[in-house]
Amino acid sequence: MQLPVYFISDIHLMLQQDEYEKKRQEKLFRLMDYVAQSGGTLFIVGDLFDFYFEYKHVIPKVYFPLYQQMYSLKNKGVEIYFVTGNHDHWTLDFMGQTLTTKVYDDDLSIDIQGKRFYITHGDGILSLDRGYRLLKAIIRSKLFIWLYRALHPAVGYGIANAISKRGRHDEHPQEYNEKVLNELKVFTETVVADGHDYVITGHYHQATVENVNGGKLVVLGDWLQYFSYAVFDGNDIELKFWKNDA
Ligand SMILES: [Mn+2]
């Protein structure tokens, strides 16, 4: 895998495009160009889309500029890995082969330059996620996906659009954020004890790096309020904030 390795998550590209969305997307494209120029690798750690559901013969057209950008990056030789999130778990070969090097439907444990990474979108890993884990198992089940795919795309995307418009999901009270971060540290303790150097997670819309028992927990933030990303240079990992729009 080519270094440096960049990690982003929770971009949540929306089904409804407006000027603000276009700006957010442009910012993302500049980061992707930057990754290409660096000769590195891109890891998308879930929720790239606010909703993505791929059918055998149908893909959502609203994300066309992104498809073009990913396709161009891939053709420049940039490896793109996509770990799906709770908003975009439903991919097929267009996402998994045409636009990316590989899609991971689950958490993965991988060696990069002698360091062991545990990479997860992060939904369902907290002890307080007990109820959610059941929902997660259902919406990722073969039966659910088969049924949803049997719906006409106008219906499938209509439902998603209605849910997606129900306000922002990226801002939480500080008390909740602290509770989540503590749980993420507990999770990281176990993963570090299991021989990993780094835990990389998204989903929680917090941007922070925490030292945990000689390892590191990297919570990637998002592309809504933080415009944050992590970079691993082969030696260590760091969280950064995108400023370079020039
Ligand atoms: Mn998520």
Short mmCIF file of C-alpha atoms and ligand atoms in Angstrom, two decimals:
data_model
loop_
_atom_site.label_atom_id
_atom_site.label_comp_id
_atom_site.label_asym_id
_atom_site.label_seq_id
_atom_site.Cartn_x
_atom_site.Cartn_y
_atom_site.Cartn_z
CA MET A 1 0.00 0.00 0.00
CA GLN A 2 1.36 3.39 -1.04
CA LEU A 3 2.17 5.90 1.68
CA PRO A 4 0.95 8.27 2.94
CA VAL A 5 -2.41 6.71 3.77
CA TYR A 6 -5.28 9.16 4.20
CA PHE A 7 -8.42 8.39 6.17
CA ILE A 8 -11.71 10.27 5.88
CA SER A 9 -15.26 9.50 6.96
CA ASP A 10 -18.74 10.92 7.37
CA ILE A 11 -18.86 13.15 4.36
CA HIS A 12 -22.60 12.49 4.06
CA LEU A 13 -23.06 13.75 0.51
CA MET A 14 -26.73 14.59 0.32
CA LEU A 15 -29.37 13.46 -2.15
CA GLN A 16 -30.51 17.09 -2.38
CA GLN A 17 -27.83 19.32 -3.89
CA ASP A 18 -27.61 23.03 -3.19
CA GLU A 19 -24.80 25.59 -3.33
CA TYR A 20 -23.50 24.63 0.11
CA GLU A 21 -23.44 20.97 -0.85
CA LYS A 22 -21.51 21.80 -4.01
CA LYS A 23 -18.91 23.68 -1.95
CA ARG A 24 -18.55 20.79 0.46
CA GLN A 25 -18.11 18.44 -2.44
CA GLU A 26 -15.52 20.72 -4.07
CA LYS A 27 -13.55 20.71 -0.82
CA LEU A 28 -13.61 16.93 -0.83
CA PHE A 29 -12.40 16.86 -4.42
CA ARG A 30 -9.46 19.15 -3.51
CA LEU A 31 -8.50 16.72 -0.74
CA MET A 32 -8.73 13.84 -3.19
CA ASP A 33 -6.49 15.70 -5.66
CA TYR A 34 -4.06 16.27 -2.80
CA VAL A 35 -4.03 12.53 -2.07
CA ALA A 36 -3.35 11.82 -5.75
CA GLN A 37 -0.50 14.36 -5.83
CA SER A 38 1.05 12.79 -2.73
CA GLY A 39 1.10 9.39 -4.45
CA GLY A 40 -0.68 7.96 -1.42
CA THR A 41 -3.73 5.84 -0.65
CA LEU A 42 -7.26 6.82 0.34
CA PHE A 43 -9.38 5.05 2.96
CA ILE A 44 -13.01 6.13 3.16
CA VAL A 45 -14.26 4.94 6.53
CA GLY A 46 -18.00 5.00 5.95
CA ASP A 47 -20.88 7.40 5.36
CA LEU A 48 -19.39 8.92 2.27
CA PHE A 49 -23.03 9.28 1.25
CA ASP A 50 -26.03 10.28 3.28
CA PHE A 51 -27.69 7.49 1.33
CA TYR A 52 -26.35 5.06 -1.21
CA PHE A 53 -28.13 1.95 -2.33
CA GLU A 54 -26.90 0.26 -5.45
CA TYR A 55 -29.10 -1.90 -7.65
CA LYS A 56 -27.86 -4.38 -10.19
CA HIS A 57 -28.68 -1.99 -13.04
CA VAL A 58 -29.26 1.35 -11.30
CA ILE A 59 -27.07 3.88 -9.45
CA PRO A 60 -28.07 7.30 -8.05
CA LYS A 61 -27.25 10.04 -10.56
CA VAL A 62 -26.92 12.90 -8.06
CA TYR A 63 -23.42 11.72 -7.11
CA PHE A 64 -22.14 11.79 -10.70
CA PRO A 65 -19.41 14.41 -9.99
CA LEU A 66 -18.07 12.21 -7.19
CA TYR A 67 -18.10 9.10 -9.38
CA GLN A 68 -16.11 11.02 -11.95
CA GLN A 69 -13.58 12.19 -9.35
CA MET A 70 -13.15 8.72 -7.84
CA TYR A 71 -12.84 7.14 -11.27
CA SER A 72 -10.21 9.66 -12.27
CA LEU A 73 -8.26 9.08 -9.03
CA LYS A 74 -8.39 5.35 -9.53
CA ASN A 75 -7.17 5.71 -13.10
CA LYS A 76 -4.25 7.78 -11.84
CA GLY A 77 -3.26 4.71 -9.82
CA VAL A 78 -4.58 5.81 -6.41
CA GLU A 79 -5.85 2.90 -4.38
CA ILE A 80 -9.22 3.71 -2.82
CA TYR A 81 -10.59 1.53 -0.02
CA PHE A 82 -14.13 2.01 1.19
CA VAL A 83 -15.33 0.64 4.53
CA THR A 84 -19.11 1.03 4.38
CA GLY A 85 -21.08 2.92 7.02
CA ASN A 86 -24.63 2.81 8.28
CA HIS A 87 -25.72 5.22 5.50
CA ASP A 88 -24.03 3.52 2.57
CA HIS A 89 -23.68 -0.15 3.34
CA TRP A 90 -25.56 -1.25 0.21
CA THR A 91 -22.96 -1.38 -2.52
CA LEU A 92 -22.42 -3.73 -5.45
CA ASP A 93 -19.80 -3.93 -8.18
CA PHE A 94 -20.07 -0.28 -9.32
CA MET A 95 -18.74 0.92 -5.96
CA GLY A 96 -16.66 -2.18 -5.24
CA GLN A 97 -14.90 -2.53 -8.60
CA THR A 98 -15.49 0.40 -10.94
CA LEU A 99 -14.84 3.24 -8.47
CA THR A 100 -12.71 1.72 -5.72
CA THR A 101 -9.99 -0.84 -5.24
CA LYS A 102 -12.07 -2.69 -2.68
CA VAL A 103 -15.15 -2.26 -0.52
CA TYR A 104 -15.16 -3.70 2.99
CA ASP A 105 -18.60 -4.51 4.38
CA ASP A 106 -17.15 -5.04 7.84
CA ASP A 107 -14.46 -3.87 10.23
CA LEU A 108 -11.00 -4.83 9.11
CA SER A 109 -7.66 -5.53 10.69
CA ILE A 110 -4.76 -4.72 8.41
CA ASP A 111 -0.97 -4.25 8.51
CA ILE A 112 0.38 -1.07 6.97
CA GLN A 113 4.14 -0.56 7.08
CA GLY A 114 4.52 -2.76 10.16
CA LYS A 115 1.70 -1.15 12.14
CA ARG A 116 -1.53 -2.99 12.87
CA PHE A 117 -4.71 -1.01 12.14
CA TYR A 118 -8.24 -1.79 13.22
CA ILE A 119 -10.50 0.17 10.86
CA THR A 120 -14.22 0.46 11.54
CA HIS A 121 -17.00 2.87 10.66
CA GLY A 122 -17.81 2.57 14.35
CA ASP A 123 -21.56 2.13 14.49
CA GLY A 124 -22.58 -0.59 16.92
CA ILE A 125 -19.26 -0.92 18.77
CA LEU A 126 -20.29 0.83 21.99
CA SER A 127 -21.84 -1.01 24.91
CA LEU A 128 -24.68 1.53 24.80
CA ASP A 129 -25.38 0.48 21.19
CA ARG A 130 -27.16 -2.71 22.22
CA GLY A 131 -30.53 -1.84 20.61
CA TYR A 132 -28.83 -0.40 17.56
CA ARG A 133 -26.86 -3.60 16.96
CA LEU A 134 -30.15 -5.43 16.33
CA LEU A 135 -31.25 -2.77 13.84
CA LYS A 136 -27.82 -2.96 12.20
CA ALA A 137 -28.11 -6.74 11.84
CA ILE A 138 -31.55 -6.33 10.24
CA ILE A 139 -30.71 -3.62 7.72
CA ARG A 140 -27.58 -5.52 6.69
CA SER A 141 -29.36 -8.85 6.42
CA LYS A 142 -29.77 -10.60 3.08
CA LEU A 143 -33.54 -10.65 3.47
CA PHE A 144 -33.82 -6.92 4.17
CA ILE A 145 -31.53 -6.05 1.27
CA TRP A 146 -33.40 -8.40 -1.06
CA LEU A 147 -36.73 -6.83 -0.08
CA TYR A 148 -35.44 -3.26 -0.37
CA ARG A 149 -33.87 -3.99 -3.72
CA ALA A 150 -37.23 -5.32 -4.91
CA LEU A 151 -38.73 -1.86 -4.36
CA HIS A 152 -38.78 0.49 -7.29
CA PRO A 153 -35.81 2.89 -6.95
CA ALA A 154 -38.26 5.82 -6.82
CA VAL A 155 -39.73 4.26 -3.68
CA GLY A 156 -36.39 3.18 -2.17
CA TYR A 157 -34.88 6.63 -2.66
CA GLY A 158 -38.14 8.33 -1.68
CA ILE A 159 -37.99 6.68 1.73
CA ALA A 160 -34.31 7.54 2.13
CA ASN A 161 -34.91 11.14 1.10
CA ALA A 162 -37.70 11.53 3.66
CA ILE A 163 -35.47 10.16 6.44
CA SER A 164 -32.44 12.13 5.30
CA LYS A 165 -34.27 15.48 5.47
CA ARG A 166 -35.06 14.99 9.15
CA GLY A 167 -32.42 17.32 10.45
CA ARG A 168 -28.74 17.07 11.12
CA HIS A 169 -27.19 14.16 12.89
CA ASP A 170 -23.71 15.52 13.40
CA GLU A 171 -24.19 17.67 16.49
CA HIS A 172 -24.54 16.18 19.94
CA PRO A 173 -24.42 17.63 23.46
CA GLN A 174 -20.94 17.58 25.00
CA GLU A 175 -22.04 15.22 27.75
CA TYR A 176 -23.07 12.62 25.16
CA ASN A 177 -19.82 13.11 23.24
CA GLU A 178 -17.76 12.50 26.38
CA LYS A 179 -19.69 9.35 27.17
CA VAL A 180 -19.12 8.09 23.62
CA LEU A 181 -15.42 8.92 23.73
CA ASN A 182 -15.00 7.04 27.01
CA GLU A 183 -16.68 4.01 25.51
CA LEU A 184 -14.51 4.25 22.42
CA LYS A 185 -11.44 4.22 24.68
CA VAL A 186 -12.70 1.08 26.42
CA PHE A 187 -13.22 -0.52 23.01
CA THR A 188 -9.71 0.56 21.98
CA GLU A 189 -8.16 -1.01 25.11
CA THR A 190 -9.46 -4.40 23.99
CA VAL A 191 -8.31 -3.93 20.41
CA VAL A 192 -4.85 -2.73 21.48
CA ALA A 193 -4.55 -5.71 23.86
CA ASP A 194 -5.29 -7.83 20.80
CA GLY A 195 -2.12 -6.56 19.13
CA HIS A 196 -3.22 -3.44 17.25
CA ASP A 197 -1.42 -0.11 17.17
CA TYR A 198 -4.28 2.03 15.93
CA VAL A 199 -8.05 2.09 15.98
CA ILE A 200 -9.55 4.26 13.23
CA THR A 201 -13.23 5.07 13.54
CA GLY A 202 -15.77 7.48 12.09
CA HIS A 203 -19.50 7.79 12.75
CA TYR A 204 -19.37 9.80 15.97
CA HIS A 205 -18.73 13.24 14.47
CA GLN A 206 -15.90 13.93 16.89
CA ALA A 207 -12.37 14.76 15.78
CA THR A 208 -9.73 13.60 18.21
CA VAL A 209 -6.70 11.37 18.73
CA GLU A 210 -6.38 9.65 22.11
CA ASN A 211 -3.47 7.64 23.48
CA VAL A 212 -4.70 4.34 24.86
CA ASN A 213 -2.30 1.85 26.48
CA GLY A 214 0.50 2.51 24.00
CA GLY A 215 -1.88 2.52 21.03
CA LYS A 216 -3.93 5.30 19.50
CA LEU A 217 -7.62 5.87 18.98
CA VAL A 218 -8.32 8.11 16.00
CA VAL A 219 -11.86 9.46 15.75
CA LEU A 220 -11.98 10.94 12.29
CA GLY A 221 -14.47 13.78 12.72
CA ASP A 222 -16.49 14.55 9.60
CA TRP A 223 -16.85 16.64 6.47
CA LEU A 224 -19.76 18.63 7.89
CA GLN A 225 -18.34 20.65 10.76
CA TYR A 226 -14.65 19.63 11.02
CA PHE A 227 -13.41 18.90 7.49
CA SER A 228 -10.94 16.59 9.19
CA TYR A 229 -8.86 13.67 7.97
CA ALA A 230 -6.07 11.49 9.32
CA VAL A 231 -2.78 10.76 7.64
CA PHE A 232 -0.38 7.90 8.31
CA ASP A 233 3.12 8.58 6.97
CA GLY A 234 4.52 5.12 7.71
CA ASN A 235 5.71 6.16 11.12
CA ASP A 236 2.80 7.74 12.95
CA ILE A 237 -0.75 8.90 12.46
CA GLU A 238 -2.02 12.43 12.79
CA LEU A 239 -5.40 14.15 12.57
CA LYS A 240 -5.54 17.18 10.29
CA PHE A 241 -8.06 19.79 9.24
CA TRP A 242 -8.49 20.73 5.60
CA LYS A 243 -7.64 24.39 5.01
CA ASN A 244 -6.04 24.30 1.60
CA ASP A 245 -8.78 25.38 -0.80
CA ALA A 246 -6.46 27.29 -3.10
MN MN B 1 -22.38 6.64 10.56
#
